mmCIF file of C-alpha atoms in Angstrom:
data_model
loop_
_atom_site.group_PDB
_atom_site.id
_atom_site.type_symbol
_atom_site.label_atom_id
_atom_site.label_comp_id
_atom_site.label_asym_id
_atom_site.label_seq_id
_atom_site.Cartn_x
_atom_site.Cartn_y
_atom_site.Cartn_z
ATOM 1 C CA VAL A 1 -7.753 8.331 -19.264
ATOM 2 C CA GLY A 2 -9.915 7.651 -16.199
ATOM 3 C CA VAL A 3 -9.291 5.446 -13.186
ATOM 4 C CA MET A 4 -6.848 2.581 -13.826
ATOM 5 C CA ASP A 5 -4.542 0.172 -12.022
ATOM 6 C CA LEU A 6 -1.415 2.243 -11.290
ATOM 7 C CA GLU A 7 1.012 -0.703 -11.053
ATOM 8 C CA GLY A 8 2.815 0.521 -14.178
ATOM 9 C CA GLU A 9 3.449 3.873 -12.464
ATOM 10 C CA ILE A 10 5.050 2.345 -9.329
ATOM 11 C CA ASP A 11 8.827 2.751 -9.059
ATOM 12 C CA LYS A 12 9.331 -0.835 -7.868
ATOM 13 C CA ARG A 13 13.111 -0.434 -7.472
ATOM 14 C CA GLN A 14 12.553 2.270 -4.848
ATOM 15 C CA ALA A 15 9.576 0.615 -3.119
ATOM 16 C CA PHE A 16 10.282 -1.048 0.223
ATOM 17 C CA ALA A 17 8.618 -2.657 3.217
ATOM 18 C CA LEU A 18 9.649 -2.384 6.856
ATOM 19 C CA ASN A 19 9.285 -5.492 9.047
ATOM 20 C CA ALA A 20 8.811 -7.787 6.050
ATOM 21 C CA ALA A 21 9.867 -11.408 6.500
ATOM 22 C CA PRO A 22 12.942 -12.134 4.339
ATOM 23 C CA THR A 23 11.240 -15.288 3.044
ATOM 24 C CA HIS A 24 8.046 -13.360 2.084
ATOM 25 C CA PRO A 25 9.226 -9.945 0.771
ATOM 26 C CA LEU A 26 7.369 -6.977 -0.731
ATOM 27 C CA GLU A 27 8.146 -8.126 -4.282
ATOM 28 C CA ASN A 28 5.691 -10.995 -3.749
ATOM 29 C CA LEU A 29 2.821 -8.484 -3.942
ATOM 30 C CA TRP A 30 3.628 -7.776 -7.603
ATOM 31 C CA ASN A 31 3.111 -11.477 -8.426
ATOM 32 C CA THR A 32 -0.299 -12.509 -9.777
ATOM 33 C CA ASP A 33 -0.260 -15.781 -7.803
ATOM 34 C CA MET A 34 -2.232 -15.054 -4.603
ATOM 35 C CA ARG A 35 -0.348 -17.853 -2.778
ATOM 36 C CA VAL A 36 2.876 -15.833 -3.078
ATOM 37 C CA GLN A 37 2.554 -13.401 -0.175
ATOM 38 C CA LEU A 38 4.096 -10.634 1.896
ATOM 39 C CA HIS A 39 4.408 -11.550 5.595
ATOM 40 C CA SER A 40 5.352 -9.357 8.533
ATOM 41 C CA ASP A 41 8.362 -10.499 10.519
ATOM 42 C CA ALA A 42 8.939 -9.463 14.158
ATOM 43 C CA ASP A 43 5.297 -8.574 14.894
ATOM 44 C CA GLU A 44 2.016 -7.884 13.098
ATOM 45 C CA GLN A 45 2.871 -4.396 11.868
ATOM 46 C CA LEU A 46 4.055 -3.560 8.348
ATOM 47 C CA ILE A 47 5.027 -0.363 6.566
ATOM 48 C CA ILE A 48 4.961 -0.390 2.775
ATOM 49 C CA ASN A 49 6.403 2.622 0.983
ATOM 50 C CA ILE A 50 5.431 2.984 -2.670
ATOM 51 C CA PRO A 51 6.909 5.768 -4.823
ATOM 52 C CA PHE A 52 5.469 6.583 -8.229
ATOM 53 C CA ASN A 53 7.336 7.461 -11.439
ATOM 54 C CA GLN A 54 5.191 10.601 -11.681
ATOM 55 C CA ALA A 55 2.553 12.359 -9.595
ATOM 56 C CA VAL A 56 -0.765 10.512 -9.539
ATOM 57 C CA LYS A 57 -4.291 11.026 -8.254
ATOM 58 C CA LEU A 58 -5.277 8.071 -6.052
ATOM 59 C CA HIS A 59 -8.888 6.952 -6.162
ATOM 60 C CA SER A 60 -8.963 3.603 -4.330
ATOM 61 C CA ILE A 61 -6.853 0.798 -2.879
ATOM 62 C CA SER A 62 -7.274 -2.970 -2.923
ATOM 63 C CA ILE A 63 -5.544 -4.946 -0.173
ATOM 64 C CA SER A 64 -6.075 -8.672 -0.662
ATOM 65 C CA ALA A 65 -5.365 -11.402 1.865
ATOM 66 C CA PRO A 66 -6.686 -14.782 2.941
ATOM 67 C CA VAL A 67 -9.689 -14.339 5.236
ATOM 68 C CA CYS A 68 -8.058 -15.473 8.467
ATOM 69 C CA GLU A 69 -6.767 -14.170 11.802
ATOM 70 C CA GLN A 70 -3.562 -12.953 10.076
ATOM 71 C CA ALA A 71 -5.359 -10.715 7.566
ATOM 72 C CA PRO A 72 -4.626 -6.969 7.819
ATOM 73 C CA ARG A 73 -7.189 -4.918 9.752
ATOM 74 C CA LEU A 74 -6.099 -1.364 10.623
ATOM 75 C CA VAL A 75 -4.669 0.613 7.678
ATOM 76 C CA LYS A 76 -3.253 4.147 7.704
ATOM 77 C CA LEU A 77 -2.170 5.936 4.537
ATOM 78 C CA PHE A 78 0.366 8.767 4.440
ATOM 79 C CA ILE A 79 1.169 10.582 1.206
ATOM 80 C CA ASN A 80 4.440 12.138 0.051
ATOM 81 C CA ARG A 81 6.431 11.111 3.140
ATOM 82 C CA GLU A 82 8.220 8.082 4.516
ATOM 83 C CA VAL A 83 7.194 7.173 8.036
ATOM 84 C CA GLY A 84 8.625 4.820 10.615
ATOM 85 C CA PHE A 85 6.628 2.755 13.087
ATOM 86 C CA GLU A 86 6.694 5.403 15.829
ATOM 87 C CA ASP A 87 5.573 8.111 13.381
ATOM 88 C CA ALA A 88 2.801 5.896 12.020
ATOM 89 C CA GLU A 89 1.397 5.399 15.504
ATOM 90 C CA ASP A 90 1.502 9.112 16.411
ATOM 91 C CA MET A 91 0.998 11.109 13.215
ATOM 92 C CA ILE A 92 -2.356 11.953 11.707
ATOM 93 C CA PRO A 93 -2.648 9.954 8.476
ATOM 94 C CA THR A 94 -4.025 11.228 5.194
ATOM 95 C CA GLN A 95 -6.667 8.511 5.630
ATOM 96 C CA GLU A 96 -7.277 5.669 8.093
ATOM 97 C CA PHE A 97 -9.686 2.745 7.819
ATOM 98 C CA GLU A 98 -10.359 -0.765 9.088
ATOM 99 C CA LEU A 99 -10.715 -3.604 6.627
ATOM 100 C CA GLU A 100 -13.617 -6.026 6.911
ATOM 101 C CA ALA A 101 -13.500 -9.620 5.646
ATOM 102 C CA GLU A 102 -15.252 -8.720 2.373
ATOM 103 C CA ASP A 103 -12.645 -5.982 1.695
ATOM 104 C CA LEU A 104 -9.928 -8.666 1.433
ATOM 105 C CA ASP A 105 -11.370 -10.035 -1.818
ATOM 106 C CA PRO A 106 -9.136 -8.957 -4.755
ATOM 107 C CA GLN A 107 -12.242 -7.741 -6.622
ATOM 108 C CA ASN A 108 -13.087 -5.205 -3.895
ATOM 109 C CA CYS A 109 -11.587 -1.763 -3.329
ATOM 110 C CA THR A 110 -11.625 0.758 -0.522
ATOM 111 C CA GLN A 111 -12.503 4.211 -1.824
ATOM 112 C CA LEU A 112 -10.128 6.959 -0.776
ATOM 113 C CA LYS A 113 -10.994 10.565 0.081
ATOM 114 C CA TYR A 114 -10.160 11.617 -3.464
ATOM 115 C CA VAL A 115 -9.646 15.317 -2.665
ATOM 116 C CA LYS A 116 -6.805 14.391 -0.283
ATOM 117 C CA PHE A 117 -4.995 12.243 -2.878
ATOM 118 C CA GLN A 118 -4.687 14.655 -5.839
ATOM 119 C CA ASN A 119 -0.903 15.091 -6.084
ATOM 120 C CA VAL A 120 0.672 11.878 -4.827
ATOM 121 C CA ASN A 121 4.372 11.179 -5.469
ATOM 122 C CA SER A 122 4.464 8.327 -2.939
ATOM 123 C CA VAL A 123 2.146 6.557 -0.564
ATOM 124 C CA CYS A 124 3.209 4.994 2.717
ATOM 125 C CA ILE A 125 0.865 2.242 3.907
ATOM 126 C CA PHE A 126 0.933 1.351 7.605
ATOM 127 C CA ILE A 127 -0.704 -1.940 8.575
ATOM 128 C CA GLY A 128 -1.224 -1.481 12.309
ATOM 129 C CA SER A 129 -3.019 -4.693 13.244
ATOM 130 C CA ASN A 130 -4.615 -7.863 11.934
ATOM 131 C CA PHE A 131 -7.926 -9.585 12.597
ATOM 132 C CA GLY A 132 -6.727 -11.887 15.374
ATOM 133 C CA ASP A 133 -3.900 -10.208 17.275
ATOM 134 C CA GLU A 134 -1.544 -12.653 15.531
ATOM 135 C CA GLU A 135 2.236 -12.155 15.376
ATOM 136 C CA VAL A 136 2.277 -12.349 11.554
ATOM 137 C CA THR A 137 0.198 -10.314 9.110
ATOM 138 C CA ILE A 138 -0.269 -11.673 5.569
ATOM 139 C CA LEU A 139 -1.015 -9.771 2.342
ATOM 140 C CA SER A 140 -1.599 -11.482 -1.011
ATOM 141 C CA SER A 141 -1.793 -8.432 -3.241
ATOM 142 C CA LEU A 142 -1.867 -4.668 -3.163
ATOM 143 C CA LYS A 143 -3.310 -2.567 -5.958
ATOM 144 C CA LEU A 144 -3.642 1.180 -6.212
ATOM 145 C CA PHE A 145 -6.153 2.738 -8.575
ATOM 146 C CA GLY A 146 -6.256 6.267 -9.879
ATOM 147 C CA GLU A 147 -4.943 8.315 -12.745
ATOM 148 C CA THR A 148 -1.724 9.967 -13.733
ATOM 149 C CA ARG A 149 -1.427 13.709 -13.563
ATOM 150 C CA GLN A 150 -0.365 14.972 -16.946
ATOM 151 C CA GLY A 151 3.070 15.829 -15.636
ATOM 152 C CA LEU A 152 6.672 14.841 -16.056
ATOM 153 C CA ASP A 153 8.064 11.357 -15.572
ATOM 154 C CA MET A 154 11.031 12.129 -13.306
ATOM 155 C CA ASN A 155 12.776 8.829 -14.154
ATOM 156 C CA ALA A 156 12.718 9.643 -17.869
ATOM 157 C CA ILE A 157 14.358 12.999 -17.100
ATOM 158 C CA LYS A 158 17.028 11.354 -14.912
ATOM 159 C CA LYS A 159 17.814 8.756 -17.607
ATOM 160 C CA ALA A 160 18.122 11.425 -20.305
ATOM 161 C CA GLY A 161 20.441 13.585 -18.182
#
């Protein structure tokens, strides 16, 4: 099958964001209109937890945002676990990187350490800071690229049972 956009494999009903502004929720990231955004609420940090319908191999991630002081900067990824803000600060992530302005373009992706993302049931994305030490962090879209493992779709099994 090769590397593809994994949006169809995301269990959107179980996905959630911590510290998301009620007026700019996680669901806005699934919209194709880049003006419809996810905003952080109490401070600049965000945690986005994304479960998949089946195990996937993650290849790359695209985090899009307006190029401004409120754009996300520090990103930590954790696989197969939900983390809170304290955990995200202290735990060693599966991968950590800083976004540059050019990375915020929806056409660009950040390559992941593929060997570490071979059997992913969920990914927890911690946005630790933004470009300008602003109180609010803004994301326009989030895309995960990879491939499905030829395994079982757990939701299909649950529905059948």
